[in-house]
Coordinates of C-alpha atoms in Angstrom, one line a residue:
M19 CA 27.6 -25.2 18.6
A20 CA 26.3 -28.4 17.1
Q21 CA 24.8 -28.2 13.7
Q22 CA 21.4 -29.6 13.2
Q23 CA 20.5 -31.2 9.9
I24 CA 17.0 -31.5 8.5
S25 CA 15.9 -32.7 5.1
I26 CA 15.2 -30.1 2.4
D27 CA 11.7 -31.5 2.1
D28 CA 10.9 -31.0 5.8
A29 CA 12.4 -27.5 5.7
L30 CA 10.5 -26.6 2.6
A31 CA 7.2 -27.8 4.0
A32 CA 7.8 -25.9 7.2
F33 CA 8.7 -22.8 5.3
R34 CA 5.7 -23.0 3.1
E35 CA 3.4 -23.4 6.1
S36 CA 4.8 -20.4 7.9
H37 CA 5.0 -18.3 4.8
G38 CA 1.4 -19.2 3.9
K39 CA 0.2 -18.1 7.4
L40 CA 2.1 -14.8 7.1
A41 CA 0.8 -14.2 3.6
D42 CA -2.8 -14.8 4.8
E43 CA -2.4 -12.5 7.7
N44 CA -0.8 -9.9 5.4
V45 CA -3.8 -10.0 3.1
L46 CA -6.2 -9.6 6.0
L47 CA -4.3 -6.6 7.3
R48 CA -4.2 -5.0 3.9
A49 CA -8.0 -5.5 3.6
Q50 CA -8.5 -3.9 7.0
V51 CA -6.4 -1.0 6.1
A52 CA -8.3 -0.5 2.8
G53 CA -11.6 -0.5 4.8
L54 CA -10.3 1.9 7.3
E55 CA -8.9 4.3 4.7
R56 CA -12.3 4.2 2.9
R57 CA -14.1 5.0 6.1
V58 CA -11.7 7.9 6.9
G59 CA -12.4 9.3 3.4
E60 CA -16.2 9.0 4.0
L61 CA -15.9 10.8 7.4
E62 CA -13.7 13.5 5.9
Q63 CA -16.4 14.1 3.2
Q64 CA -19.1 14.3 5.8
L65 CA -17.1 16.8 7.9
S66 CA -15.9 19.0 5.1
P67 CA -19.2 21.0 4.7
Q68 CA -19.3 21.5 8.5
Q69 CA -15.8 22.8 8.9
P70 CA -15.2 26.5 8.9
A71 CA -12.9 28.1 6.3
A72 CA -9.2 27.4 6.7
G73 CA -7.8 28.9 9.8
G74 CA -11.1 28.8 11.7
P75 CA -13.4 31.7 12.6
D76 CA -12.0 35.3 12.5
L77 CA -11.9 36.0 16.2
A78 CA -11.2 39.7 15.6
A79 CA -14.6 40.0 13.9
Q80 CA -16.4 38.6 17.0
P81 CA -18.0 41.1 19.4
P82 CA -16.1 41.6 22.6
Y83 CA -17.2 40.0 25.8
P84 CA -19.7 42.0 27.8
N85 CA -18.3 44.0 30.6
D86 CA -18.4 42.5 34.1
E87 CA -19.3 45.9 35.6
G88 CA -21.9 45.6 38.3
R89 CA -20.6 42.3 39.5
G90 CA -18.9 42.4 42.8

């Protein structure tokens, strides 16, 4: 395999350019995550008063289904 040589200045410029793009994308993604986490928190707060107690309703306390007598 033949080795390819480039100058350190060219390599550094290329590295900085690609690193800069990745850093910018990373910042944007972190901002999106922060926004989504905030939105999830808001939605959880809105739902918390509407949710039943832990475990859901006590089904044993519900009246039984009506009999199907008379249907045929």
